[in-house]
């Protein structure tokens, strides 16, 4: 069993000054794989003070210098790509096909941001004024466990490009992958103090990060509940914030959608990352006249899904990350049954054939009451709620009847019709006739209680900027 007992501060691996720890288990086998030591507030304070001091010099580096750093990080990560993939599968249980694609995209972000940096519009000037974009300063980053490497890269790359420094609190449940990532950063010889990483819990070290006066901005990815607490903490010092929060994304099948072709994509979206994805299409809206056909097709296609060892290429659904998340999903399924939703398939207990591992049965409820807990709250597991509608006006009303507004999916044989419908959905992102977009760096973020700000390519850089006007 591996021991992780250090932070990364000022370019050095420093032992954690605490005996408090937790044990990580392989979610597929429930075998213990690592012991993780948890930091104290004083260690977070040390990292923040280091980042603040480093910003003074790093903010003055040239664009060419920062482009070279981004290239070095990319090149080092590429050398260890397979290790990063294996560790993510081991400690999180994400399927290897999903992890391989996500890892490649995450590493490539350093080249994407490097290209953006070449032509980034730092200065605009006219006869009487000069407008200048500057790095915001010290950025505190708090990231979840469901896409660790992607979130590390999507914050570090734009921050470095702008000359900012970072203090990062990753999820303690991704400690093995984070450790491998930090070893790559260290080998890439990034300037000391630019990236500092503190291992610990949100309640202890995360609180310090969001309240500290030397932290200029917070980038948080996680639940809406935690996001509200961070919003409150940041208000004390008026920190800049980027919050990418929860979702309860609708998938709308318009009357003319080709159901045979669409249902596999519906399930791909709903059960993305084994349902542990903020953008998962977990509400399926279907015309009442097509409900029976949709139910039949869902059953046919769900029975084809391969649940099992995430290391195997054919696996499409893996386990929940840990016992806590498994129990959370079970409580939602229990709630749906008790509240009278029709259970089409799945239900309580482990998936069939598994004595070990946090495998949830892929579950589908038919819901005629959109106020149910399972319809309104983010479950973060493989649970799909099907809601029938009478007409498109009602479909739009149901789609928007949520506190969330992160993603949506619209399927129709008429793309113009789908686009017209999409324009009225109150979400930060809408995918038309696909569950996965090939767009390179679209802005990502939510409306309503799904967050503040946008990330992705140039938008990530904009999020980490302050704008200064100089007048003549």
Short mmCIF file of C-alpha atoms in Angstrom, two decimals, residues 33-420:
data_model
loop_
_atom_site.label_atom_id
_atom_site.label_comp_id
_atom_site.label_asym_id
_atom_site.label_seq_id
_atom_site.Cartn_x
_atom_site.Cartn_y
_atom_site.Cartn_z
CA UNK A 33 -4.35 0.86 -2.14
CA UNK A 34 -3.03 3.95 -0.36
CA UNK A 35 -2.82 5.84 2.92
CA UNK A 36 -3.16 9.60 2.52
CA UNK A 37 -2.02 12.08 5.16
CA UNK A 38 -4.03 15.28 5.52
CA UNK A 39 -2.58 18.76 5.92
CA UNK A 40 -3.15 21.44 8.55
CA UNK A 41 -4.19 25.10 8.10
CA UNK A 42 -0.63 26.25 8.76
CA UNK A 43 0.61 24.28 5.76
CA UNK A 44 -2.02 25.90 3.55
CA UNK A 45 -0.94 29.31 4.87
CA UNK A 46 2.66 28.49 3.98
CA UNK A 47 1.70 27.60 0.41
CA UNK A 48 -0.37 30.77 -0.03
CA UNK A 49 2.43 33.01 1.26
CA UNK A 50 4.86 31.29 -1.12
CA UNK A 51 2.53 31.76 -4.10
CA UNK A 52 1.99 35.42 -3.24
CA UNK A 53 5.70 36.13 -3.03
CA UNK A 54 6.39 34.22 -6.26
CA UNK A 55 3.72 36.16 -8.16
CA UNK A 56 5.78 39.34 -7.83
CA UNK A 57 8.51 37.90 -10.05
CA UNK A 58 6.58 35.38 -12.16
CA UNK A 59 4.09 37.99 -13.33
CA UNK A 60 7.00 39.83 -14.95
CA UNK A 61 8.18 36.91 -17.08
CA UNK A 62 7.87 37.16 -20.85
CA UNK A 63 5.30 35.45 -23.01
CA UNK A 64 8.07 33.40 -24.60
CA UNK A 65 9.22 32.18 -21.20
CA UNK A 66 5.72 31.11 -20.23
CA UNK A 67 5.15 29.40 -23.59
CA UNK A 68 8.31 27.39 -23.00
CA UNK A 69 7.06 26.32 -19.55
CA UNK A 70 3.76 25.15 -21.04
CA UNK A 71 5.62 23.14 -23.66
CA UNK A 72 7.89 21.50 -21.07
CA UNK A 73 4.93 20.45 -18.92
CA UNK A 74 3.15 18.97 -21.93
CA UNK A 75 6.26 17.04 -23.00
CA UNK A 76 6.82 15.61 -19.53
CA UNK A 77 3.19 14.55 -19.12
CA UNK A 78 3.26 12.78 -22.49
CA UNK A 79 6.14 10.61 -21.25
CA UNK A 80 4.01 9.41 -18.33
CA UNK A 81 0.61 9.29 -20.02
CA UNK A 82 0.08 5.56 -19.47
CA UNK A 83 0.94 5.84 -15.78
CA UNK A 84 -1.58 8.65 -15.33
CA UNK A 85 -4.24 6.59 -17.09
CA UNK A 86 -3.58 3.49 -14.98
CA UNK A 87 -3.71 5.41 -11.70
CA UNK A 88 -6.98 7.14 -12.60
CA UNK A 89 -8.59 3.80 -13.39
CA UNK A 90 -7.19 2.28 -10.19
CA UNK A 91 -8.31 4.91 -7.69
CA UNK A 92 -11.41 6.36 -9.35
CA UNK A 93 -12.78 3.41 -11.33
CA UNK A 94 -13.39 5.36 -14.54
CA UNK A 95 -13.44 3.13 -17.61
CA UNK A 96 -10.15 2.90 -19.46
CA UNK A 97 -11.64 4.12 -22.75
CA UNK A 98 -13.03 7.25 -21.10
CA UNK A 99 -9.84 7.79 -19.10
CA UNK A 100 -7.60 7.42 -22.11
CA UNK A 101 -9.54 10.05 -24.07
CA UNK A 102 -9.80 12.41 -21.12
CA UNK A 103 -6.08 12.11 -20.29
CA UNK A 104 -5.02 12.87 -23.84
CA UNK A 105 -7.29 15.92 -23.97
CA UNK A 106 -6.06 17.15 -20.59
CA UNK A 107 -2.40 16.95 -21.55
CA UNK A 108 -3.11 18.64 -24.87
CA UNK A 109 -4.55 21.66 -23.02
CA UNK A 110 -1.02 22.93 -22.43
CA UNK A 111 -0.50 23.15 -26.19
CA UNK A 112 -3.95 24.67 -26.71
CA UNK A 113 -3.21 27.43 -24.20
CA UNK A 114 0.27 27.91 -25.64
CA UNK A 115 -1.30 28.64 -29.02
CA UNK A 116 -3.83 31.01 -27.46
CA UNK A 117 -1.03 32.82 -25.68
CA UNK A 118 0.79 33.55 -28.94
CA UNK A 119 -1.94 35.94 -30.07
CA UNK A 120 -3.69 36.81 -26.83
CA UNK A 121 -4.89 40.39 -26.81
CA UNK A 122 -3.13 41.71 -23.68
CA UNK A 123 -3.18 45.36 -24.76
CA UNK A 124 -5.64 47.48 -26.73
CA UNK A 125 -4.80 51.11 -27.44
CA UNK A 126 -6.55 54.06 -29.03
CA UNK A 127 -5.87 57.80 -29.10
CA UNK A 128 -6.89 58.45 -25.50
CA UNK A 129 -6.67 55.14 -23.63
CA UNK A 130 -4.84 51.90 -23.18
CA UNK A 131 -6.64 48.81 -21.92
CA UNK A 132 -4.40 46.18 -20.38
CA UNK A 133 -5.15 42.60 -19.28
CA UNK A 134 -3.11 41.40 -16.31
CA UNK A 135 -2.99 38.13 -14.44
CA UNK A 136 -5.30 38.24 -11.42
CA UNK A 137 -2.57 37.11 -8.98
CA UNK A 138 -2.72 34.11 -6.67
CA UNK A 139 -5.41 31.65 -7.77
CA UNK A 140 -6.80 29.15 -5.30
CA UNK A 141 -8.06 26.02 -7.04
CA UNK A 142 -10.35 23.41 -5.49
CA UNK A 143 -11.18 20.44 -7.68
CA UNK A 144 -13.37 17.30 -7.38
CA UNK A 145 -12.55 13.65 -7.82
CA UNK A 146 -14.48 12.87 -11.01
CA UNK A 147 -11.98 14.29 -13.56
CA UNK A 148 -8.85 15.07 -11.57
CA UNK A 149 -6.23 15.45 -14.31
CA UNK A 150 -8.56 17.40 -16.59
CA UNK A 151 -9.27 19.93 -13.84
CA UNK A 152 -5.61 20.22 -12.84
CA UNK A 153 -4.56 20.97 -16.41
CA UNK A 154 -7.49 23.26 -17.23
CA UNK A 155 -6.55 25.54 -14.33
CA UNK A 156 -2.76 25.35 -14.34
CA UNK A 157 -2.28 25.99 -18.08
CA UNK A 158 -4.17 29.32 -18.32
CA UNK A 159 -2.81 30.51 -14.97
CA UNK A 160 0.78 30.00 -16.08
CA UNK A 161 0.03 31.62 -19.44
CA UNK A 162 -1.05 34.80 -17.65
CA UNK A 163 1.81 34.86 -15.15
CA UNK A 164 -0.35 33.86 -12.19
CA UNK A 165 0.61 31.52 -9.36
CA UNK A 166 -1.55 28.77 -7.89
CA UNK A 167 -2.39 27.01 -4.66
CA UNK A 168 -4.35 23.85 -5.41
CA UNK A 169 -6.40 21.63 -3.14
CA UNK A 170 -7.14 18.50 -5.16
CA UNK A 171 -9.51 15.85 -3.93
CA UNK A 172 -7.89 13.59 -1.38
CA UNK A 173 -9.46 10.66 -3.25
CA UNK A 174 -7.17 11.27 -6.26
CA UNK A 175 -3.91 11.36 -4.35
CA UNK A 176 -2.09 8.74 -6.43
CA UNK A 177 -2.78 10.42 -9.77
CA UNK A 178 -2.05 13.85 -8.28
CA UNK A 179 1.29 12.58 -6.99
CA UNK A 180 2.27 11.27 -10.43
CA UNK A 181 1.21 14.58 -11.99
CA UNK A 182 3.32 16.57 -9.51
CA UNK A 183 6.35 14.45 -10.26
CA UNK A 184 5.92 15.39 -13.92
CA UNK A 185 5.66 19.10 -13.03
CA UNK A 186 8.80 18.81 -10.95
CA UNK A 187 10.72 17.17 -13.80
CA UNK A 188 9.50 19.91 -16.15
CA UNK A 189 11.40 22.37 -13.95
CA UNK A 190 8.66 24.93 -13.60
CA UNK A 191 9.75 27.98 -11.55
CA UNK A 192 9.56 27.36 -7.82
CA UNK A 193 6.42 28.60 -6.14
CA UNK A 194 4.30 28.85 -9.28
CA UNK A 195 2.28 25.70 -8.56
CA UNK A 196 1.74 24.67 -4.92
CA UNK A 197 -0.43 21.69 -3.99
CA UNK A 198 -1.82 20.96 -0.53
CA UNK A 199 -3.31 17.56 0.26
CA UNK A 200 -6.23 17.77 2.67
CA UNK A 201 -9.93 18.18 3.21
CA UNK A 202 -12.14 21.06 2.17
CA UNK A 203 -13.35 21.58 5.73
CA UNK A 204 -9.81 22.16 7.02
CA UNK A 205 -7.50 23.50 4.30
CA UNK A 206 -10.12 24.46 1.72
CA UNK A 207 -11.66 26.89 4.19
CA UNK A 208 -8.30 28.61 4.63
CA UNK A 209 -7.82 28.91 0.88
CA UNK A 210 -11.18 30.54 0.22
CA UNK A 211 -10.85 33.05 3.08
CA UNK A 212 -7.17 34.03 2.88
CA UNK A 213 -6.60 37.71 1.97
CA UNK A 214 -3.54 36.92 -0.19
CA UNK A 215 -5.63 34.74 -2.54
CA UNK A 216 -6.97 36.91 -5.34
CA UNK A 217 -9.27 34.45 -7.10
CA UNK A 218 -10.89 31.07 -6.56
CA UNK A 219 -11.56 28.46 -9.21
CA UNK A 220 -13.88 25.78 -7.88
CA UNK A 221 -15.40 22.74 -9.53
CA UNK A 222 -17.86 20.76 -7.45
CA UNK A 223 -21.31 20.70 -5.92
CA UNK A 224 -23.65 23.67 -5.80
CA UNK A 225 -23.95 23.25 -2.02
CA UNK A 226 -20.19 23.65 -1.53
CA UNK A 227 -20.09 26.40 -4.16
CA UNK A 228 -22.52 28.48 -2.09
CA UNK A 229 -20.25 28.14 0.95
CA UNK A 230 -17.24 29.19 -1.13
CA UNK A 231 -19.18 32.14 -2.52
CA UNK A 232 -19.87 33.26 1.04
CA UNK A 233 -16.21 32.85 2.07
CA UNK A 234 -14.94 34.75 -0.97
CA UNK A 235 -17.30 37.64 -0.31
CA UNK A 236 -15.29 38.56 2.78
CA UNK A 237 -12.39 39.74 0.60
CA UNK A 238 -14.25 40.20 -2.73
CA UNK A 239 -12.27 37.49 -4.50
CA UNK A 240 -12.80 36.86 -8.19
CA UNK A 241 -14.54 33.53 -8.69
CA UNK A 242 -15.03 30.88 -11.33
CA UNK A 243 -17.54 28.31 -10.11
CA UNK A 244 -18.43 25.24 -12.16
CA UNK A 245 -21.15 23.59 -10.11
CA UNK A 246 -23.80 20.90 -10.32
CA UNK A 247 -26.21 19.97 -13.04
CA UNK A 248 -29.45 18.14 -13.75
CA UNK A 249 -29.20 18.30 -17.50
CA UNK A 250 -32.23 17.62 -19.72
CA UNK A 251 -32.11 15.51 -22.86
CA UNK A 252 -35.05 16.48 -25.05
CA UNK A 253 -36.30 14.12 -27.76
CA UNK A 254 -38.42 16.18 -30.13
CA UNK A 255 -41.33 14.52 -31.90
CA UNK A 256 -39.38 13.73 -35.07
CA UNK A 257 -36.25 12.31 -33.40
CA UNK A 258 -35.08 8.93 -34.72
CA UNK A 259 -35.45 6.92 -31.53
CA UNK A 260 -33.53 3.86 -32.73
CA UNK A 261 -30.47 6.02 -33.38
CA UNK A 262 -30.88 8.38 -30.45
CA UNK A 263 -31.44 6.10 -27.44
CA UNK A 264 -27.83 4.76 -27.36
CA UNK A 265 -26.61 8.37 -27.25
CA UNK A 266 -29.13 9.17 -24.51
CA UNK A 267 -27.65 6.42 -22.37
CA UNK A 268 -24.10 7.49 -23.23
CA UNK A 269 -24.88 10.93 -21.86
CA UNK A 270 -26.89 9.78 -18.82
CA UNK A 271 -24.29 7.22 -17.74
CA UNK A 272 -21.22 9.25 -18.71
CA UNK A 273 -18.41 8.52 -16.25
CA UNK A 274 -20.74 5.94 -14.69
CA UNK A 275 -23.14 8.82 -14.02
CA UNK A 276 -20.50 10.71 -12.02
CA UNK A 277 -20.50 13.74 -14.31
CA UNK A 278 -21.98 17.19 -13.76
CA UNK A 279 -23.02 17.41 -17.43
CA UNK A 280 -24.77 14.00 -17.52
CA UNK A 281 -28.14 14.06 -19.27
CA UNK A 282 -29.96 12.66 -16.28
CA UNK A 283 -33.47 13.88 -17.24
CA UNK A 284 -34.93 12.46 -20.46
CA UNK A 285 -37.93 14.34 -21.88
CA UNK A 286 -40.00 12.36 -24.40
CA UNK A 287 -43.33 12.94 -26.19
CA UNK A 288 -46.13 11.09 -24.38
CA UNK A 289 -47.09 9.42 -27.63
CA UNK A 290 -43.58 7.89 -27.84
CA UNK A 291 -43.20 6.89 -24.19
CA UNK A 292 -43.85 3.18 -24.61
CA UNK A 293 -41.47 2.96 -27.56
CA UNK A 294 -38.81 4.81 -25.59
CA UNK A 295 -39.25 2.49 -22.61
CA UNK A 296 -38.79 -0.57 -24.85
CA UNK A 297 -35.69 0.86 -26.49
CA UNK A 298 -34.17 1.86 -23.16
CA UNK A 299 -34.58 -1.68 -21.85
CA UNK A 300 -33.11 -3.19 -25.02
CA UNK A 301 -30.06 -0.92 -24.95
CA UNK A 302 -29.41 -0.97 -21.20
CA UNK A 303 -29.22 -4.74 -21.26
CA UNK A 304 -26.42 -4.43 -23.83
CA UNK A 305 -24.30 -2.20 -21.58
CA UNK A 306 -21.17 -3.82 -20.20
CA UNK A 307 -20.75 -3.22 -16.46
CA UNK A 308 -17.53 -4.36 -14.88
CA UNK A 309 -13.79 -4.02 -14.48
CA UNK A 310 -12.87 -0.53 -15.75
CA UNK A 311 -9.51 -1.86 -16.97
CA UNK A 312 -11.25 -3.88 -19.67
CA UNK A 313 -11.73 -2.12 -23.00
CA UNK A 314 -15.32 -3.29 -23.44
CA UNK A 315 -16.50 -1.94 -20.07
CA UNK A 316 -18.92 0.98 -20.37
CA UNK A 317 -19.94 1.46 -16.74
CA UNK A 318 -17.60 1.13 -13.80
CA UNK A 319 -18.08 1.49 -10.04
CA UNK A 320 -18.82 4.54 -7.91
CA UNK A 321 -15.62 6.03 -6.50
CA UNK A 322 -16.21 4.84 -2.92
CA UNK A 323 -18.69 3.43 -0.42
CA UNK A 324 -19.95 6.90 0.47
CA UNK A 325 -20.93 7.69 -3.10
CA UNK A 326 -22.45 4.23 -3.55
CA UNK A 327 -24.60 4.82 -0.45
CA UNK A 328 -25.63 8.27 -1.69
CA UNK A 329 -26.86 6.87 -5.00
CA UNK A 330 -28.67 4.05 -3.19
CA UNK A 331 -30.49 6.59 -1.03
CA UNK A 332 -31.73 8.42 -4.14
CA UNK A 333 -32.94 5.18 -5.73
CA UNK A 334 -34.74 4.32 -2.49
CA UNK A 335 -36.30 7.79 -2.51
CA UNK A 336 -37.56 7.35 -6.06
CA UNK A 337 -39.19 4.03 -5.23
CA UNK A 338 -40.80 5.36 -2.04
CA UNK A 339 -42.06 8.50 -3.80
CA UNK A 340 -43.93 6.40 -6.34
CA UNK A 341 -41.85 6.79 -9.48
CA UNK A 342 -42.14 3.82 -11.85
CA UNK A 343 -38.95 1.74 -11.71
CA UNK A 344 -38.32 0.61 -15.28
CA UNK A 345 -35.04 -1.17 -14.55
CA UNK A 346 -32.19 -1.28 -12.06
CA UNK A 347 -32.97 -0.49 -8.45
CA UNK A 348 -31.36 -1.04 -5.07
CA UNK A 349 -28.28 -3.12 -4.37
CA UNK A 350 -25.12 -3.98 -6.25
CA UNK A 351 -25.26 -4.70 -9.94
CA UNK A 352 -25.87 -8.38 -10.66
CA UNK A 353 -22.79 -10.59 -10.56
CA UNK A 354 -20.70 -8.42 -8.22
CA UNK A 355 -19.87 -9.42 -4.66
CA UNK A 356 -17.26 -6.68 -4.31
CA UNK A 357 -16.92 -3.21 -5.71
CA UNK A 358 -19.18 -0.16 -5.65
CA UNK A 359 -21.22 -1.12 -8.72
CA UNK A 360 -24.66 0.49 -8.97
CA UNK A 361 -27.34 -1.03 -11.19
CA UNK A 362 -27.99 1.25 -14.20
CA UNK A 363 -31.40 2.55 -13.17
CA UNK A 364 -34.28 4.18 -15.04
CA UNK A 365 -37.36 5.78 -13.47
CA UNK A 366 -40.48 6.93 -15.33
CA UNK A 367 -41.61 10.12 -13.58
CA UNK A 368 -44.90 11.93 -14.05
CA UNK A 369 -44.18 14.29 -11.16
CA UNK A 370 -41.30 16.63 -11.92
CA UNK A 371 -41.11 17.83 -8.31
CA UNK A 372 -39.71 14.50 -7.09
CA UNK A 373 -36.34 14.56 -5.34
CA UNK A 374 -34.79 12.26 -7.96
CA UNK A 375 -35.91 14.64 -10.72
CA UNK A 376 -34.73 17.85 -9.10
CA UNK A 377 -31.49 16.91 -7.32
CA UNK A 378 -28.12 15.90 -8.76
CA UNK A 379 -27.61 12.20 -8.01
CA UNK A 380 -24.12 11.67 -9.47
CA UNK A 381 -24.68 8.06 -10.38
CA UNK A 382 -26.19 5.96 -13.22
CA UNK A 383 -29.81 6.99 -12.63
CA UNK A 384 -31.99 8.33 -15.46
CA UNK A 385 -35.38 9.99 -14.97
CA UNK A 386 -37.78 9.88 -17.94
CA UNK A 387 -40.41 12.63 -18.10
CA UNK A 388 -43.20 12.56 -20.71
CA UNK A 389 -44.50 15.82 -22.23
CA UNK A 390 -47.58 16.81 -24.25
CA UNK A 391 -46.07 19.44 -26.55
CA UNK A 392 -42.86 21.41 -27.10
CA UNK A 393 -44.00 24.27 -24.90
CA UNK A 394 -44.38 21.86 -21.99
CA UNK A 395 -41.05 20.23 -22.85
CA UNK A 396 -39.33 23.60 -22.62
CA UNK A 397 -41.04 24.33 -19.32
CA UNK A 398 -39.89 21.00 -17.87
CA UNK A 399 -36.36 21.44 -19.22
CA UNK A 400 -36.02 24.82 -17.51
CA UNK A 401 -37.80 23.84 -14.29
CA UNK A 402 -34.64 23.31 -12.25
CA UNK A 403 -32.22 25.37 -10.19
CA UNK A 404 -29.46 24.10 -12.49
CA UNK A 405 -28.38 25.26 -15.93
CA UNK A 406 -25.17 23.51 -16.95
CA UNK A 407 -25.86 21.39 -20.04
CA UNK A 408 -28.69 20.16 -22.26
CA UNK A 409 -29.10 17.83 -25.23
CA UNK A 410 -31.64 18.18 -28.05
CA UNK A 411 -32.36 15.52 -30.66
CA UNK A 412 -34.39 16.09 -33.84
CA UNK A 413 -34.24 15.16 -37.52
CA UNK A 414 -34.58 18.86 -38.26
CA UNK A 415 -31.44 20.68 -37.07
CA UNK A 416 -33.03 24.11 -37.57
CA UNK A 417 -35.92 23.09 -35.34
CA UNK A 418 -33.52 21.69 -32.73
CA UNK A 419 -31.51 24.93 -32.76
CA UNK A 420 -34.65 27.02 -32.29
#
